[in-house]
């Protein structure tokens, strides 16, 4: 099971002792798997506590209740899924290669069967608890936008992207196009996961981004 990161701190209280931190992490770890399996509506704090050990009072002590625990789960799972993205170094690659690397990692994440379950969890849970959707957006899509923008800033400094280009708009288009395409295929239509389906989409998006961001002809 993945090691828990510190990313879920926004929706949990900070324990005063190491034992408390370990207890909190155990609850969050079990809750991640429980919510993924059962969804928000059917998730049971009693079942989580039974598996993690302790009492329901521990959940309220460390997280404040089911909604806050769910938000912490969403934040934690975002951190797990984006660990590889955060390690990508785009400082020494071409614009096209940088975009290809980022978009291929987006495909790797979105096409992962565990992420398919996570996306369904967030969509369903957000209808009952909108804060979960905002948490997902802040710790999911916004991280992708930051990586795209970092790549664009590097190439703007090199004179390969024109000053004033709509970098933020292009970042949103890139992310939304891949997410929409893959979730339609794998989440909505339930097709077998095949990452190769995204390859032509990625190449068209790279061409679009280069054209939209290119320096003006002299």
PDB file of C-alpha atoms in Angstrom:
ATOM      1  CA  UNK A   1       0.000   0.000   0.000  1.00  0.00           C
ATOM      2  CA  UNK A   2       1.429   3.439  -0.892  1.00  0.00           C
ATOM      3  CA  UNK A   3       3.157   5.405   1.823  1.00  0.00           C
ATOM      4  CA  UNK A   4       1.068   8.311   2.990  1.00  0.00           C
ATOM      5  CA  UNK A   5       2.437  11.752   2.175  1.00  0.00           C
ATOM      6  CA  UNK A   6       2.039  14.964   4.110  1.00  0.00           C
ATOM      7  CA  UNK A   7      -0.287  16.288   1.432  1.00  0.00           C
ATOM      8  CA  UNK A   8      -3.485  15.452   3.287  1.00  0.00           C
ATOM      9  CA  UNK A   9      -2.708  17.898   6.102  1.00  0.00           C
ATOM     10  CA  UNK A  10      -5.285  20.494   4.992  1.00  0.00           C
ATOM     11  CA  UNK A  11      -8.212  18.371   6.161  1.00  0.00           C
ATOM     12  CA  UNK A  12      -6.787  16.786   9.285  1.00  0.00           C
ATOM     13  CA  UNK A  13      -5.673  17.974  12.683  1.00  0.00           C
ATOM     14  CA  UNK A  14      -1.983  17.863  13.595  1.00  0.00           C
ATOM     15  CA  UNK A  15      -1.411  15.229  16.309  1.00  0.00           C
ATOM     16  CA  UNK A  16       0.747  16.209  19.263  1.00  0.00           C
ATOM     17  CA  UNK A  17       2.569  12.869  19.502  1.00  0.00           C
ATOM     18  CA  UNK A  18       4.218  10.386  17.159  1.00  0.00           C
ATOM     19  CA  UNK A  19       1.731   7.754  18.279  1.00  0.00           C
ATOM     20  CA  UNK A  20      -1.082  10.114  17.324  1.00  0.00           C
ATOM     21  CA  UNK A  21       0.466  10.716  13.910  1.00  0.00           C
ATOM     22  CA  UNK A  22       0.751   6.997  13.295  1.00  0.00           C
ATOM     23  CA  UNK A  23      -2.837   6.487  14.383  1.00  0.00           C
ATOM     24  CA  UNK A  24      -4.023   9.233  12.066  1.00  0.00           C
ATOM     25  CA  UNK A  25      -2.074   7.818   9.127  1.00  0.00           C
ATOM     26  CA  UNK A  26      -3.502   4.359   9.735  1.00  0.00           C
ATOM     27  CA  UNK A  27      -7.041   5.730   9.703  1.00  0.00           C
ATOM     28  CA  UNK A  28      -6.387   7.681   6.499  1.00  0.00           C
ATOM     29  CA  UNK A  29      -4.761   4.704   4.811  1.00  0.00           C
ATOM     30  CA  UNK A  30      -7.704   2.449   5.570  1.00  0.00           C
ATOM     31  CA  UNK A  31     -10.181   5.190   4.633  1.00  0.00           C
ATOM     32  CA  UNK A  32      -8.573   5.636   1.195  1.00  0.00           C
ATOM     33  CA  UNK A  33      -9.169   2.006   0.307  1.00  0.00           C
ATOM     34  CA  UNK A  34     -12.620   1.932   1.891  1.00  0.00           C
ATOM     35  CA  UNK A  35     -13.914   4.983   0.028  1.00  0.00           C
ATOM     36  CA  UNK A  36     -12.467   3.703  -3.257  1.00  0.00           C
ATOM     37  CA  UNK A  37     -14.242   0.399  -2.798  1.00  0.00           C
ATOM     38  CA  UNK A  38     -17.604   1.587  -1.444  1.00  0.00           C
ATOM     39  CA  UNK A  39     -17.979   5.198  -2.600  1.00  0.00           C
ATOM     40  CA  UNK A  40     -18.867   8.166  -0.414  1.00  0.00           C
ATOM     41  CA  UNK A  41     -22.538   7.395   0.230  1.00  0.00           C
ATOM     42  CA  UNK A  42     -21.987   3.775   1.248  1.00  0.00           C
ATOM     43  CA  UNK A  43     -18.778   4.382   3.182  1.00  0.00           C
ATOM     44  CA  UNK A  44     -19.043   3.547   6.874  1.00  0.00           C
ATOM     45  CA  UNK A  45     -16.995   5.130   9.619  1.00  0.00           C
ATOM     46  CA  UNK A  46     -17.753   2.079  11.751  1.00  0.00           C
ATOM     47  CA  UNK A  47     -16.249  -0.202   9.090  1.00  0.00           C
ATOM     48  CA  UNK A  48     -13.180   2.029   8.719  1.00  0.00           C
ATOM     49  CA  UNK A  49     -12.611   2.047  12.466  1.00  0.00           C
ATOM     50  CA  UNK A  50     -13.174  -1.691  12.697  1.00  0.00           C
ATOM     51  CA  UNK A  51     -10.418  -2.305  10.143  1.00  0.00           C
ATOM     52  CA  UNK A  52      -8.049   0.388  11.376  1.00  0.00           C
ATOM     53  CA  UNK A  53      -8.617  -0.317  15.057  1.00  0.00           C
ATOM     54  CA  UNK A  54      -9.638   2.090  17.775  1.00  0.00           C
ATOM     55  CA  UNK A  55     -12.970   3.872  18.059  1.00  0.00           C
ATOM     56  CA  UNK A  56     -15.147   6.202  16.002  1.00  0.00           C
ATOM     57  CA  UNK A  57     -14.102   8.970  18.374  1.00  0.00           C
ATOM     58  CA  UNK A  58     -10.642   8.719  16.789  1.00  0.00           C
ATOM     59  CA  UNK A  59     -12.067   9.746  13.410  1.00  0.00           C
ATOM     60  CA  UNK A  60     -13.755  12.786  14.913  1.00  0.00           C
ATOM     61  CA  UNK A  61     -10.639  13.631  16.892  1.00  0.00           C
ATOM     62  CA  UNK A  62      -8.261  13.456  13.928  1.00  0.00           C
ATOM     63  CA  UNK A  63     -10.525  14.593  11.085  1.00  0.00           C
ATOM     64  CA  UNK A  64     -13.753  16.030  12.482  1.00  0.00           C
ATOM     65  CA  UNK A  65     -16.179  13.669  10.762  1.00  0.00           C
ATOM     66  CA  UNK A  66     -16.989  11.809   7.554  1.00  0.00           C
ATOM     67  CA  UNK A  67     -16.896  14.804   5.218  1.00  0.00           C
ATOM     68  CA  UNK A  68     -13.527  16.040   6.432  1.00  0.00           C
ATOM     69  CA  UNK A  69     -12.155  12.500   6.301  1.00  0.00           C
ATOM     70  CA  UNK A  70     -13.362  12.179   2.713  1.00  0.00           C
ATOM     71  CA  UNK A  71     -11.699  15.478   1.774  1.00  0.00           C
ATOM     72  CA  UNK A  72      -8.459  14.229   3.339  1.00  0.00           C
ATOM     73  CA  UNK A  73      -8.792  11.009   1.332  1.00  0.00           C
ATOM     74  CA  UNK A  74      -9.239  12.960  -1.914  1.00  0.00           C
ATOM     75  CA  UNK A  75      -6.209  15.116  -1.149  1.00  0.00           C
ATOM     76  CA  UNK A  76      -4.100  12.103  -0.208  1.00  0.00           C
ATOM     77  CA  UNK A  77      -5.013  10.112  -3.309  1.00  0.00           C
ATOM     78  CA  UNK A  78      -4.250  13.131  -5.509  1.00  0.00           C
ATOM     79  CA  UNK A  79      -0.785  13.248  -3.942  1.00  0.00           C
ATOM     80  CA  UNK A  80      -0.248   9.559  -4.651  1.00  0.00           C
ATOM     81  CA  UNK A  81      -1.346   9.807  -8.271  1.00  0.00           C
ATOM     82  CA  UNK A  82       0.775  12.890  -8.965  1.00  0.00           C
ATOM     83  CA  UNK A  83       4.002  11.729  -7.315  1.00  0.00           C
ATOM     84  CA  UNK A  84       5.601  10.886 -10.673  1.00  0.00           C
ATOM     85  CA  UNK A  85       4.442  14.149 -12.239  1.00  0.00           C
ATOM     86  CA  UNK A  86       6.123  16.161  -9.494  1.00  0.00           C
ATOM     87  CA  UNK A  87       9.400  14.368 -10.247  1.00  0.00           C
ATOM     88  CA  UNK A  88       9.403  15.303 -13.953  1.00  0.00           C
ATOM     89  CA  UNK A  89      12.203  17.678 -14.941  1.00  0.00           C
ATOM     90  CA  UNK A  90      11.271  19.754 -18.001  1.00  0.00           C
ATOM     91  CA  UNK A  91      14.153  22.208 -17.761  1.00  0.00           C
ATOM     92  CA  UNK A  92      16.387  20.642 -20.422  1.00  0.00           C
ATOM     93  CA  UNK A  93      13.958  19.363 -23.059  1.00  0.00           C
ATOM     94  CA  UNK A  94      12.310  20.872 -26.102  1.00  0.00           C
ATOM     95  CA  UNK A  95       8.801  22.275 -25.857  1.00  0.00           C
ATOM     96  CA  UNK A  96       7.400  19.351 -27.842  1.00  0.00           C
ATOM     97  CA  UNK A  97       9.233  16.739 -25.785  1.00  0.00           C
ATOM     98  CA  UNK A  98       8.253  18.424 -22.533  1.00  0.00           C
ATOM     99  CA  UNK A  99       4.597  18.482 -23.538  1.00  0.00           C
ATOM    100  CA  UNK A 100       4.796  14.872 -24.664  1.00  0.00           C
ATOM    101  CA  UNK A 101       6.303  13.789 -21.341  1.00  0.00           C
ATOM    102  CA  UNK A 102       3.678  15.633 -19.291  1.00  0.00           C
ATOM    103  CA  UNK A 103       0.751  14.464 -21.421  1.00  0.00           C
ATOM    104  CA  UNK A 104       1.967  10.869 -21.422  1.00  0.00           C
ATOM    105  CA  UNK A 105       2.140  10.991 -17.623  1.00  0.00           C
ATOM    106  CA  UNK A 106      -1.404  12.381 -17.599  1.00  0.00           C
ATOM    107  CA  UNK A 107      -2.456   9.379 -19.678  1.00  0.00           C
ATOM    108  CA  UNK A 108      -0.632   7.037 -17.279  1.00  0.00           C
ATOM    109  CA  UNK A 109      -2.537   8.516 -14.347  1.00  0.00           C
ATOM    110  CA  UNK A 110      -6.010   8.837 -15.861  1.00  0.00           C
ATOM    111  CA  UNK A 111      -5.877   5.407 -17.535  1.00  0.00           C
ATOM    112  CA  UNK A 112      -4.865   3.661 -14.313  1.00  0.00           C
ATOM    113  CA  UNK A 113      -7.686   1.434 -13.075  1.00  0.00           C
ATOM    114  CA  UNK A 114      -7.280   2.777  -9.545  1.00  0.00           C
ATOM    115  CA  UNK A 115      -7.633   6.340 -10.842  1.00  0.00           C
ATOM    116  CA  UNK A 116     -10.772   5.383 -12.776  1.00  0.00           C
ATOM    117  CA  UNK A 117     -12.275   4.302  -9.451  1.00  0.00           C
ATOM    118  CA  UNK A 118     -11.005   7.502  -7.837  1.00  0.00           C
ATOM    119  CA  UNK A 119     -12.539   9.719 -10.518  1.00  0.00           C
ATOM    120  CA  UNK A 120     -15.905   8.010 -10.106  1.00  0.00           C
ATOM    121  CA  UNK A 121     -15.575   8.451  -6.344  1.00  0.00           C
ATOM    122  CA  UNK A 122     -14.920  12.188  -6.661  1.00  0.00           C
ATOM    123  CA  UNK A 123     -17.777  12.771  -9.121  1.00  0.00           C
ATOM    124  CA  UNK A 124     -20.289  10.899  -6.963  1.00  0.00           C
ATOM    125  CA  UNK A 125     -18.990  12.286  -3.683  1.00  0.00           C
ATOM    126  CA  UNK A 126     -18.982  15.877  -4.895  1.00  0.00           C
ATOM    127  CA  UNK A 127     -22.738  15.829  -5.417  1.00  0.00           C
ATOM    128  CA  UNK A 128     -23.167  15.256  -1.671  1.00  0.00           C
ATOM    129  CA  UNK A 129     -20.103  17.144  -0.496  1.00  0.00           C
ATOM    130  CA  UNK A 130     -18.962  19.907  -2.920  1.00  0.00           C
ATOM    131  CA  UNK A 131     -15.800  20.565  -0.922  1.00  0.00           C
ATOM    132  CA  UNK A 132     -14.484  17.236  -2.221  1.00  0.00           C
ATOM    133  CA  UNK A 133     -14.661  18.530  -5.787  1.00  0.00           C
ATOM    134  CA  UNK A 134     -12.841  21.716  -4.848  1.00  0.00           C
ATOM    135  CA  UNK A 135     -10.189  19.671  -3.047  1.00  0.00           C
ATOM    136  CA  UNK A 136      -9.727  17.488  -6.132  1.00  0.00           C
ATOM    137  CA  UNK A 137      -9.386  20.541  -8.372  1.00  0.00           C
ATOM    138  CA  UNK A 138      -6.842  22.230  -6.108  1.00  0.00           C
ATOM    139  CA  UNK A 139      -4.673  19.152  -5.632  1.00  0.00           C
ATOM    140  CA  UNK A 140      -5.247  17.550  -9.035  1.00  0.00           C
ATOM    141  CA  UNK A 141      -5.807  19.751 -12.107  1.00  0.00           C
ATOM    142  CA  UNK A 142      -4.102  22.794 -10.583  1.00  0.00           C
ATOM    143  CA  UNK A 143      -0.899  20.785 -10.167  1.00  0.00           C
ATOM    144  CA  UNK A 144      -0.980  19.821 -13.843  1.00  0.00           C
ATOM    145  CA  UNK A 145      -1.537  23.464 -14.810  1.00  0.00           C
ATOM    146  CA  UNK A 146       1.488  24.490 -12.738  1.00  0.00           C
ATOM    147  CA  UNK A 147       3.696  21.945 -14.511  1.00  0.00           C
ATOM    148  CA  UNK A 148       2.524  23.104 -17.942  1.00  0.00           C
ATOM    149  CA  UNK A 149       3.099  26.730 -16.962  1.00  0.00           C
ATOM    150  CA  UNK A 150       6.590  25.961 -15.683  1.00  0.00           C
ATOM    151  CA  UNK A 151       7.447  24.404 -19.039  1.00  0.00           C
ATOM    152  CA  UNK A 152       5.965  27.359 -20.920  1.00  0.00           C
ATOM    153  CA  UNK A 153       7.819  29.903 -18.774  1.00  0.00           C
ATOM    154  CA  UNK A 154      11.127  28.178 -19.493  1.00  0.00           C
ATOM    155  CA  UNK A 155      10.566  28.323 -23.230  1.00  0.00           C
ATOM    156  CA  UNK A 156       9.264  31.869 -23.122  1.00  0.00           C
ATOM    157  CA  UNK A 157      12.536  32.891 -21.472  1.00  0.00           C
ATOM    158  CA  UNK A 158      14.370  31.163 -24.324  1.00  0.00           C
ATOM    159  CA  UNK A 159      12.374  33.121 -26.874  1.00  0.00           C
ATOM    160  CA  UNK A 160      10.540  30.034 -28.147  1.00  0.00           C
ATOM    161  CA  UNK A 161       7.151  31.218 -26.900  1.00  0.00           C
ATOM    162  CA  UNK A 162       5.976  34.727 -27.622  1.00  0.00           C
ATOM    163  CA  UNK A 163       5.519  37.146 -24.775  1.00  0.00           C
ATOM    164  CA  UNK A 164       1.883  37.533 -23.844  1.00  0.00           C
ATOM    165  CA  UNK A 165       0.847  34.205 -25.337  1.00  0.00           C
ATOM    166  CA  UNK A 166      -2.226  32.612 -23.738  1.00  0.00           C
ATOM    167  CA  UNK A 167      -0.206  30.079 -21.765  1.00  0.00           C
ATOM    168  CA  UNK A 168      -2.841  29.524 -19.079  1.00  0.00           C
ATOM    169  CA  UNK A 169      -5.559  28.973 -21.688  1.00  0.00           C
ATOM    170  CA  UNK A 170      -3.420  26.461 -23.555  1.00  0.00           C
ATOM    171  CA  UNK A 171      -2.613  24.653 -20.291  1.00  0.00           C
ATOM    172  CA  UNK A 172      -6.316  24.251 -19.596  1.00  0.00           C
ATOM    173  CA  UNK A 173      -7.035  23.022 -23.113  1.00  0.00           C
ATOM    174  CA  UNK A 174      -4.279  20.405 -22.910  1.00  0.00           C
ATOM    175  CA  UNK A 175      -5.419  19.035 -19.574  1.00  0.00           C
ATOM    176  CA  UNK A 176      -9.140  19.136 -20.314  1.00  0.00           C
ATOM    177  CA  UNK A 177      -8.762  17.503 -23.735  1.00  0.00           C
ATOM    178  CA  UNK A 178      -6.856  14.486 -22.430  1.00  0.00           C
ATOM    179  CA  UNK A 179      -8.959  14.114 -19.273  1.00  0.00           C
ATOM    180  CA  UNK A 180     -12.207  14.384 -21.229  1.00  0.00           C
ATOM    181  CA  UNK A 181     -11.106  11.936 -23.915  1.00  0.00           C
ATOM    182  CA  UNK A 182      -9.879   9.281 -21.489  1.00  0.00           C
ATOM    183  CA  UNK A 183     -12.707   9.570 -18.966  1.00  0.00           C
ATOM    184  CA  UNK A 184     -15.234   9.287 -21.780  1.00  0.00           C
ATOM    185  CA  UNK A 185     -13.540   6.116 -23.023  1.00  0.00           C
ATOM    186  CA  UNK A 186     -12.756   4.404 -19.721  1.00  0.00           C
ATOM    187  CA  UNK A 187     -15.097   5.892 -17.114  1.00  0.00           C
ATOM    188  CA  UNK A 188     -18.296   6.702 -18.999  1.00  0.00           C
ATOM    189  CA  UNK A 189     -18.209   4.072 -21.757  1.00  0.00           C
ATOM    190  CA  UNK A 190     -16.340   1.492 -19.672  1.00  0.00           C
ATOM    191  CA  UNK A 191     -14.047   0.484 -22.517  1.00  0.00           C
ATOM    192  CA  UNK A 192     -10.961  -1.621 -21.761  1.00  0.00           C
ATOM    193  CA  UNK A 193      -8.052   0.608 -20.804  1.00  0.00           C
ATOM    194  CA  UNK A 194      -5.704   1.101 -23.771  1.00  0.00           C
ATOM    195  CA  UNK A 195      -3.249   3.977 -23.465  1.00  0.00           C
ATOM    196  CA  UNK A 196      -2.445   3.795 -27.179  1.00  0.00           C
ATOM    197  CA  UNK A 197      -5.803   5.415 -27.904  1.00  0.00           C
ATOM    198  CA  UNK A 198      -4.381   8.686 -26.612  1.00  0.00           C
ATOM    199  CA  UNK A 199      -1.234   8.779 -28.778  1.00  0.00           C
ATOM    200  CA  UNK A 200      -2.753  10.595 -31.802  1.00  0.00           C
ATOM    201  CA  UNK A 201      -4.615  12.933 -29.449  1.00  0.00           C
ATOM    202  CA  UNK A 202      -1.350  13.872 -27.746  1.00  0.00           C
ATOM    203  CA  UNK A 203       0.406  14.619 -31.024  1.00  0.00           C
ATOM    204  CA  UNK A 204      -2.442  16.827 -32.237  1.00  0.00           C
ATOM    205  CA  UNK A 205      -2.459  18.696 -28.929  1.00  0.00           C
ATOM    206  CA  UNK A 206       1.298  19.280 -29.122  1.00  0.00           C
ATOM    207  CA  UNK A 207       0.936  20.699 -32.639  1.00  0.00           C
ATOM    208  CA  UNK A 208      -1.904  22.941 -31.479  1.00  0.00           C
ATOM    209  CA  UNK A 209       0.061  24.220 -28.493  1.00  0.00           C
ATOM    210  CA  UNK A 210       3.133  24.974 -30.566  1.00  0.00           C
ATOM    211  CA  UNK A 211       1.054  26.878 -33.126  1.00  0.00           C
ATOM    212  CA  UNK A 212      -0.815  28.864 -30.468  1.00  0.00           C
ATOM    213  CA  UNK A 213       2.331  29.792 -28.550  1.00  0.00           C
ATOM    214  CA  UNK A 214       4.861  30.276 -31.353  1.00  0.00           C
ATOM    215  CA  UNK A 215       6.700  33.622 -31.653  1.00  0.00           C
ATOM    216  CA  UNK A 216       5.255  35.961 -34.261  1.00  0.00           C
ATOM    217  CA  UNK A 217       6.980  35.883 -37.632  1.00  0.00           C
ATOM    218  CA  UNK A 218       9.276  38.906 -38.190  1.00  0.00           C
TER     219      UNK A 218
END
